[in-house]
Amino acid sequence: MLRPVRRVVTGHDGAGRSVILSDGASPHLLENPDQPGRGLTDLWRTDTTPARNDGGDDAADTRGTLSPPSQGSVFRFFQIMPEREMADLSAEERQRRDAESFARMGAAAAHDSASGQPGMHKTDTVDYIVLLSGRVTMILDDGEVDLQPLDVVVQRGTNHAWVNRGDEPAVLAGVLIDALPL
């Protein structure tokens, strides 16, 4: 199960005064049905740059996709379960599950099915990622790095995958911003 994330959204009333528009757990969850506990919680999206701050609609109330809209951004938490929970799956089964997961997020083309590493993918974004809890390893085409809480990754459109070799879920915060393709 994904960890609930409290989201406080501010806005303006008719007189232009600052107000709280909503305060509660974000309802925008995209949990992987094949891997309980692995998934995304979208907190906010923008579809223009510069972003708009008018109106009172919930900007995250859209179809959950991996990448932000063109000229936009997405702010989310994502959770990665320990790898040992998939130890009974073959490499082919993990690749199939990952391919289906990326397709559900509208990102089938981002998935690197030719890689020997499950979950390998690449998007046309610049991502600011912060590991909030747990431990996770970021794997690249050439190399990998172990991360601990409060480590930051600036992901610049590179092929990568996340692996949790620890004993507890890893929770990360990410801001993904549309970028020009390489």
Coordinates of N, CA and C in Angstrom, one line a residue:
M1 N 0.8 -1.2 0.0 CA 0.0 0.0 0.0 C 0.9 1.2 0.0
L2 N 0.5 2.2 -0.8 CA 1.3 3.5 -0.9 C 1.0 4.3 0.4
R3 N 2.1 4.9 0.9 CA 1.9 5.8 2.1 C 1.1 7.0 1.7
P4 N 0.1 7.3 2.5 CA -0.7 8.5 2.3 C 0.1 9.8 2.4
V5 N -0.1 10.7 1.5 CA 0.7 12.0 1.6 C -0.3 13.1 1.8
R6 N -0.2 13.8 2.9 CA -1.0 15.0 3.1 C -0.6 16.1 2.2
R7 N -1.5 16.7 1.6 CA -1.3 17.8 0.6 C -2.1 19.0 1.0
V8 N -1.5 20.1 1.3 CA -2.2 21.4 1.6 C -2.0 22.3 0.4
V9 N -3.1 22.7 -0.2 CA -3.1 23.5 -1.4 C -3.7 24.9 -1.1
T10 N -2.9 25.9 -1.4 CA -3.4 27.3 -1.2 C -3.9 27.9 -2.4
G11 N -4.6 29.0 -2.3 CA -5.2 29.7 -3.4 C -5.6 31.1 -2.9
H12 N -6.6 31.7 -3.6 CA -7.1 33.0 -3.3 C -8.6 33.0 -3.3
D13 N -9.1 33.8 -2.4 CA -10.6 34.0 -2.4 C -11.0 35.1 -3.4
G14 N -12.3 35.4 -3.4 CA -12.8 36.5 -4.4 C -12.1 37.8 -4.1
A15 N -11.7 38.1 -2.9 CA -11.0 39.4 -2.6 C -9.5 39.4 -2.8
G16 N -9.0 38.2 -3.3 CA -7.6 38.1 -3.5 C -6.8 37.8 -2.3
R17 N -7.4 37.4 -1.2 CA -6.7 37.0 0.0 C -6.3 35.5 -0.1
S18 N -5.2 35.2 0.6 CA -4.8 33.8 0.6 C -5.6 32.9 1.5
V19 N -5.9 31.7 0.9 CA -6.8 30.8 1.7 C -6.3 29.4 1.4
I20 N -6.7 28.5 2.2 CA -6.5 27.0 2.0 C -7.6 26.5 1.2
L21 N -7.3 25.9 0.0 CA -8.3 25.3 -0.9 C -8.6 23.9 -0.5
S22 N -7.5 23.2 -0.1 CA -7.7 21.8 0.3 C -6.6 21.4 1.3
D23 N -7.0 20.4 2.1 CA -6.0 19.9 3.1 C -6.4 18.5 3.4
G24 N -5.6 17.5 2.9 CA -5.9 16.1 3.1 C -5.0 15.3 2.3
A25 N -5.2 14.0 2.4 CA -4.3 13.0 1.6 C -4.6 13.2 0.1
S26 N -3.6 13.2 -0.7 CA -3.8 13.3 -2.1 C -4.5 12.1 -2.6
P27 N -5.6 12.3 -3.4 CA -6.3 11.1 -3.9 C -5.7 10.6 -5.2
H28 N -4.7 11.2 -5.7 CA -4.2 10.9 -7.0 C -3.1 9.8 -7.0
L29 N -3.5 8.6 -6.8 CA -2.6 7.5 -6.6 C -2.5 6.6 -7.9
L30 N -1.4 6.2 -8.2 CA -1.2 5.2 -9.3 C -0.4 4.1 -8.8
E31 N -1.1 3.1 -8.2 CA -0.4 2.0 -7.6 C -0.3 0.9 -8.7
N32 N 0.9 0.2 -8.7 CA 1.1 -0.9 -9.6 C 0.3 -2.1 -9.1
P33 N -0.7 -2.6 -9.8 CA -1.5 -3.8 -9.3 C -0.6 -5.1 -9.3
D34 N 0.4 -5.2 -10.0 CA 1.3 -6.4 -10.0 C 2.3 -6.3 -8.9
Q35 N 2.5 -5.1 -8.3 CA 3.6 -4.9 -7.3 C 3.0 -4.0 -6.2
P36 N 2.2 -4.5 -5.3 CA 1.6 -3.7 -4.3 C 2.6 -3.0 -3.5
G37 N 2.4 -1.7 -3.2 CA 3.3 -0.9 -2.5 C 4.3 -0.1 -3.4
R38 N 4.2 -0.4 -4.7 CA 5.1 0.4 -5.7 C 4.1 1.2 -6.5
G39 N 4.4 2.5 -6.5 CA 3.6 3.4 -7.3 C 3.9 4.9 -7.1
L40 N 3.0 5.7 -7.6 CA 3.2 7.2 -7.6 C 2.0 7.8 -6.9
T41 N 2.3 8.9 -6.2 CA 1.2 9.8 -5.7 C 1.5 11.2 -6.3
D42 N 0.6 11.6 -7.2 CA 0.8 12.9 -7.8 C 0.2 13.9 -6.9
L43 N 1.0 15.0 -6.7 CA 0.6 16.1 -5.8 C 0.2 17.3 -6.5
W44 N 0.8 17.6 -7.7 CA 0.5 18.8 -8.4 C 1.0 18.7 -9.8
R45 N 0.4 19.3 -10.8 CA 0.9 19.3 -12.2 C 0.7 20.7 -12.7
T46 N 1.6 21.1 -13.6 CA 1.4 22.3 -14.4 C 1.4 22.0 -15.9
D47 N 0.7 22.8 -16.7 CA 0.7 22.5 -18.1 C 1.2 23.6 -18.9
T48 N 1.8 24.6 -18.3 CA 2.4 25.8 -19.0 C 3.6 26.2 -18.2
T49 N 4.5 26.9 -18.9 CA 5.6 27.6 -18.3 C 5.6 29.0 -18.8
P50 N 5.5 30.1 -18.0 CA 5.3 30.0 -16.6 C 4.0 29.3 -16.1
A51 N 4.0 28.8 -14.9 CA 2.8 28.2 -14.4 C 1.7 29.2 -14.0
R52 N 0.5 28.8 -14.0 CA -0.6 29.6 -13.6 C -1.0 29.4 -12.1
N53 N -1.3 30.4 -11.4 CA -1.7 30.3 -10.0 C -3.1 30.8 -9.8
D54 N -3.9 31.0 -10.8 CA -5.3 31.4 -10.7 C -6.2 30.2 -10.6
G55 N -7.4 30.4 -10.3 CA -8.4 29.3 -10.3 C -8.3 28.4 -9.0
G56 N -9.2 27.5 -8.9 CA -9.3 26.7 -7.7 C -9.3 25.2 -8.0
D57 N -9.1 24.8 -9.3 CA -9.2 23.4 -9.7 C -8.0 22.6 -9.1
D58 N -8.2 21.3 -8.9 CA -7.1 20.5 -8.5 C -6.3 20.1 -9.7
A59 N -5.1 20.7 -9.9 CA -4.3 20.5 -11.1 C -3.7 19.1 -11.2
A60 N -3.8 18.3 -10.1 CA -3.3 16.9 -10.2 C -4.4 15.9 -10.6
D61 N -5.6 16.5 -10.7 CA -6.7 15.6 -11.1 C -6.8 15.3 -12.6
T62 N -5.8 14.6 -13.0 CA -5.7 14.2 -14.4 C -5.3 12.7 -14.5
R63 N -5.3 12.2 -15.7 CA -4.8 10.8 -15.8 C -3.4 10.7 -15.4
G64 N -3.0 9.8 -14.5 CA -1.7 9.6 -14.1 C -0.7 9.2 -15.2
T65 N 0.3 10.0 -15.5 CA 1.2 9.6 -16.5 C 2.6 9.8 -15.9
L66 N 3.6 9.1 -16.5 CA 5.0 9.2 -16.0 C 5.5 10.6 -16.2
S67 N 5.4 11.1 -17.4 CA 6.0 12.4 -17.7 C 5.0 13.5 -17.6
P68 N 5.5 14.7 -17.3 CA 4.6 15.9 -17.3 C 4.1 16.3 -18.7
P69 N 3.1 17.1 -18.8 CA 2.7 17.6 -20.1 C 3.7 18.4 -20.8
S70 N 3.6 18.6 -22.1 CA 4.6 19.5 -22.8 C 4.5 20.9 -22.2
Q71 N 5.7 21.4 -21.9 CA 5.8 22.7 -21.3 C 5.4 22.8 -19.8
G72 N 5.2 21.6 -19.2 CA 4.7 21.5 -17.8 C 5.6 20.8 -16.9
S73 N 5.1 20.5 -15.7 CA 5.8 19.8 -14.6 C 4.8 18.9 -13.8
V74 N 5.4 18.0 -13.1 CA 4.6 17.2 -12.2 C 5.5 17.1 -10.9
F75 N 4.8 17.2 -9.7 CA 5.4 17.0 -8.4 C 4.7 15.7 -7.8
R76 N 5.6 14.8 -7.4 CA 5.0 13.5 -6.9 C 5.9 12.9 -5.9
F77 N 5.3 12.0 -5.1 CA 6.1 11.0 -4.3 C 6.0 9.7 -5.0
F78 N 7.1 8.9 -4.9 CA 7.0 7.6 -5.5 C 7.6 6.6 -4.5
Q79 N 7.1 5.4 -4.5 CA 7.5 4.4 -3.5 C 8.0 3.2 -4.2
I80 N 9.2 2.7 -3.7 CA 9.8 1.5 -4.3 C 9.9 0.4 -3.2
M81 N 9.3 -0.7 -3.4 CA 9.4 -1.8 -2.4 C 10.7 -2.5 -2.5
P82 N 11.1 -3.2 -1.5 CA 12.4 -4.0 -1.5 C 12.4 -5.0 -2.6
E83 N 13.5 -5.1 -3.3 CA 13.7 -6.0 -4.4 C 13.4 -7.5 -4.0
R84 N 13.7 -7.8 -2.7 CA 13.5 -9.2 -2.3 C 12.1 -9.7 -2.4
E85 N 11.1 -8.7 -2.5 CA 9.7 -9.1 -2.6 C 9.4 -9.6 -4.0
M86 N 10.3 -9.5 -5.0 CA 10.1 -10.0 -6.3 C 11.2 -11.1 -6.7
A87 N 11.8 -11.6 -5.6 CA 12.9 -12.6 -5.8 C 12.4 -13.9 -6.5
D88 N 11.1 -14.2 -6.4 CA 10.6 -15.4 -7.0 C 10.2 -15.3 -8.4
L89 N 10.4 -14.1 -9.0 CA 10.0 -13.8 -10.4 C 11.2 -14.1 -11.3
S90 N 11.0 -14.6 -12.5 CA 12.1 -14.7 -13.5 C 12.4 -13.4 -14.1
A91 N 13.5 -13.2 -14.7 CA 13.9 -12.0 -15.4 C 12.9 -11.6 -16.4
E92 N 12.4 -12.6 -17.2 CA 11.4 -12.3 -18.2 C 10.1 -11.8 -17.6
E93 N 9.7 -12.4 -16.5 CA 8.4 -12.0 -15.8 C 8.6 -10.5 -15.3
R94 N 9.7 -10.2 -14.8 CA 9.9 -8.8 -14.3 C 9.9 -7.9 -15.4
Q95 N 10.5 -8.2 -16.6 CA 10.5 -7.3 -17.7 C 9.1 -7.1 -18.2
R96 N 8.3 -8.2 -18.3 CA 6.9 -8.1 -18.7 C 6.1 -7.2 -17.8
R97 N 6.3 -7.4 -16.5 CA 5.5 -6.6 -15.5 C 5.9 -5.1 -15.6
D98 N 7.2 -4.8 -15.8 CA 7.7 -3.5 -15.9 C 7.2 -2.8 -17.2
A99 N 7.2 -3.6 -18.3 CA 6.7 -3.0 -19.6 C 5.2 -2.7 -19.4
E100 N 4.4 -3.5 -18.8 CA 3.0 -3.3 -18.6 C 2.8 -2.0 -17.7
S101 N 3.6 -1.9 -16.7 CA 3.5 -0.8 -15.8 C 3.8 0.5 -16.5
F102 N 4.9 0.6 -17.3 CA 5.2 1.8 -18.1 C 4.0 2.1 -19.1
A103 N 3.5 1.1 -19.7 CA 2.3 1.3 -20.6 C 1.1 1.9 -19.9
R104 N 0.8 1.4 -18.6 CA -0.3 2.0 -17.9 C -0.1 3.5 -17.6
M105 N 1.2 3.9 -17.5 CA 1.5 5.3 -17.2 C 1.7 6.1 -18.5
G106 N 1.3 5.6 -19.6 CA 1.4 6.3 -20.9 C 2.9 6.5 -21.3
A107 N 3.8 5.6 -20.9 CA 5.2 5.7 -21.1 C 5.8 4.5 -21.7
A108 N 5.1 3.8 -22.5 CA 5.7 2.5 -23.1 C 7.0 2.8 -23.8
A109 N 7.0 3.9 -24.5 CA 8.2 4.3 -25.3 C 9.4 4.6 -24.4
A110 N 9.1 5.0 -23.1 CA 10.2 5.4 -22.2 C 10.9 4.1 -21.7
H111 N 10.2 3.0 -21.6 CA 10.8 1.8 -21.1 C 11.9 1.2 -22.0
D112 N 13.0 0.9 -21.4 CA 14.1 0.3 -22.2 C 14.0 -1.2 -22.1
S113 N 13.2 -1.9 -22.9 CA 13.0 -3.3 -22.9 C 14.3 -4.1 -23.3
A114 N 15.2 -3.4 -24.0 CA 16.4 -4.1 -24.4 C 17.5 -4.2 -23.3
S115 N 17.3 -3.4 -22.2 CA 18.2 -3.4 -21.1 C 18.0 -4.7 -20.3
G116 N 19.1 -5.2 -19.8 CA 19.0 -6.4 -18.9 C 18.5 -6.0 -17.5
Q117 N 18.3 -4.7 -17.2 CA 17.9 -4.2 -15.9 C 16.4 -3.9 -15.9
P118 N 15.6 -4.6 -15.2 CA 14.2 -4.3 -15.1 C 14.0 -2.9 -14.6
G119 N 13.0 -2.2 -15.2 CA 12.7 -0.9 -14.8 C 13.5 0.2 -15.5
M120 N 14.4 -0.1 -16.3 CA 15.2 0.9 -17.0 C 14.3 1.7 -17.9
H121 N 14.5 3.1 -17.8 CA 13.7 3.9 -18.6 C 14.4 5.3 -18.8
K122 N 13.8 6.1 -19.7 CA 14.4 7.4 -20.0 C 13.2 8.3 -20.5
T123 N 13.2 9.5 -19.9 CA 12.2 10.5 -20.3 C 12.8 11.8 -20.7
D124 N 12.1 12.6 -21.5 CA 12.5 13.9 -21.9 C 12.1 14.9 -20.8
T125 N 12.8 14.8 -19.7 CA 12.6 15.6 -18.5 C 13.9 15.9 -17.8
V126 N 13.9 16.9 -17.0 CA 14.9 17.1 -16.0 C 14.1 16.9 -14.7
D127 N 14.7 15.9 -13.8 CA 14.0 15.5 -12.6 C 14.8 15.9 -11.4
Y128 N 14.2 16.5 -10.4 CA 14.8 16.7 -9.1 C 14.2 15.7 -8.2
I129 N 15.1 14.8 -7.7 CA 14.6 13.7 -6.9 C 15.3 13.8 -5.5
V130 N 14.5 13.6 -4.4 CA 15.0 13.5 -3.1 C 14.6 12.2 -2.4
L131 N 15.5 11.4 -1.9 CA 15.2 10.2 -1.2 C 14.7 10.7 0.2
L132 N 13.5 10.4 0.6 CA 12.9 10.8 1.9 C 13.2 9.8 3.0
S133 N 13.0 8.5 2.6 CA 13.2 7.4 3.6 C 13.5 6.1 2.9
G134 N 14.2 5.3 3.7 CA 14.7 4.0 3.1 C 16.0 4.2 2.4
R135 N 16.3 3.2 1.6 CA 17.5 3.3 0.8 C 17.2 2.8 -0.6
V136 N 17.9 3.3 -1.6 CA 17.6 3.0 -3.0 C 18.9 3.1 -3.7
T137 N 19.0 2.3 -4.8 CA 20.2 2.4 -5.7 C 19.7 2.9 -7.1
M138 N 20.3 3.9 -7.6 CA 20.0 4.4 -9.0 C 21.0 3.7 -9.9
I139 N 20.5 3.0 -10.9 CA 21.3 2.3 -11.9 C 21.3 3.1 -13.2
L140 N 22.5 3.3 -13.8 CA 22.6 3.9 -15.1 C 23.2 2.9 -16.1
D141 N 23.2 3.3 -17.3 CA 23.9 2.4 -18.3 C 25.3 2.0 -17.9
D142 N 26.0 3.0 -17.3 CA 27.4 2.8 -16.9 C 27.5 3.2 -15.5
G143 N 27.3 2.4 -14.5 CA 27.5 2.7 -13.1 C 26.2 2.7 -12.3
E144 N 26.3 2.8 -11.0 CA 25.2 2.9 -10.1 C 25.7 3.7 -8.9
V145 N 24.7 4.2 -8.1 CA 25.0 5.0 -6.9 C 23.9 4.6 -5.9
D146 N 24.4 4.3 -4.6 CA 23.5 4.1 -3.5 C 23.2 5.4 -2.9
L147 N 21.9 5.5 -2.5 CA 21.4 6.8 -2.0 C 20.8 6.5 -0.6
Q148 N 21.0 7.5 0.3 CA 20.4 7.4 1.6 C 19.5 8.7 1.8
P149 N 18.7 8.7 2.9 CA 17.7 9.8 3.1 C 18.4 11.1 3.0
L150 N 17.7 12.0 2.2 CA 18.0 13.4 2.0 C 19.1 13.6 0.9
D151 N 19.6 12.5 0.3 CA 20.4 12.6 -0.9 C 19.5 13.1 -2.1
V152 N 20.1 13.8 -3.0 CA 19.4 14.5 -4.1 C 20.0 14.0 -5.4
V153 N 19.2 13.7 -6.4 CA 19.6 13.4 -7.7 C 19.0 14.4 -8.7
V154 N 19.8 14.9 -9.6 CA 19.4 15.7 -10.7 C 19.5 14.8 -11.9
Q155 N 18.3 14.3 -12.3 CA 18.2 13.3 -13.4 C 18.0 14.1 -14.7
R156 N 18.9 14.1 -15.6 CA 18.9 14.9 -16.8 C 18.6 14.1 -18.1
G157 N 17.5 13.4 -18.1 CA 17.1 12.7 -19.3 C 17.9 11.5 -19.6
T158 N 18.5 10.9 -18.6 CA 19.3 9.7 -18.8 C 18.6 8.4 -18.6
N159 N 19.0 7.4 -19.2 CA 18.5 6.0 -19.0 C 18.8 5.6 -17.5
H160 N 17.8 5.2 -16.8 CA 18.0 4.8 -15.4 C 17.0 3.9 -14.9
A161 N 17.3 3.3 -13.7 CA 16.3 2.4 -13.0 C 16.6 2.6 -11.5
W162 N 15.6 2.3 -10.7 CA 15.7 2.4 -9.3 C 15.5 0.9 -8.7
V163 N 16.4 0.6 -7.8 CA 16.4 -0.7 -7.1 C 16.5 -0.5 -5.6
N164 N 15.6 -1.1 -4.9 CA 15.6 -1.0 -3.4 C 16.2 -2.4 -2.9
R165 N 17.4 -2.4 -2.5 CA 18.1 -3.6 -2.0 C 17.9 -3.6 -0.4
G166 N 17.2 -2.7 0.2 CA 17.0 -2.7 1.6 C 15.9 -3.5 2.1
D167 N 15.5 -3.3 3.3 CA 14.4 -4.1 4.0 C 13.1 -3.3 4.1
E168 N 13.1 -2.0 3.8 CA 11.9 -1.2 4.0 C 11.6 -0.5 2.7
P169 N 10.3 0.0 2.5 CA 10.0 0.7 1.3 C 10.9 2.0 1.2
A170 N 11.3 2.4 0.0 CA 12.0 3.7 -0.2 C 10.9 4.7 -0.7
V171 N 10.9 5.8 -0.1 CA 10.0 6.9 -0.5 C 10.8 8.0 -1.0
L172 N 10.5 8.5 -2.2 CA 11.2 9.5 -2.9 C 10.2 10.6 -3.3
A173 N 10.7 11.9 -3.3 CA 9.9 13.0 -3.9 C 10.6 13.4 -5.2
G174 N 9.8 13.7 -6.1 CA 10.3 14.1 -7.4 C 9.5 15.2 -8.1
V175 N 10.3 16.2 -8.7 CA 9.7 17.2 -9.5 C 10.2 16.9 -10.9
L176 N 9.3 16.6 -11.9 CA 9.7 16.3 -13.2 C 9.3 17.5 -14.1
I177 N 10.2 18.0 -14.9 CA 10.0 19.2 -15.7 C 10.2 18.8 -17.2
D178 N 9.3 19.1 -18.0 CA 9.4 18.9 -19.4 C 10.7 19.5 -20.0
A179 N 11.5 18.7 -20.8 CA 12.7 19.1 -21.3 C 12.8 18.8 -22.8
L180 N 13.7 19.4 -23.5 CA 13.9 19.1 -24.9 C 14.5 17.8 -25.1
P181 N 14.1 17.0 -26.1 CA 14.7 15.7 -26.3 C 16.2 15.8 -26.6
L182 N 17.0 14.8 -26.2 CA 18.4 14.8 -26.5 C 18.6 14.3 -27.9

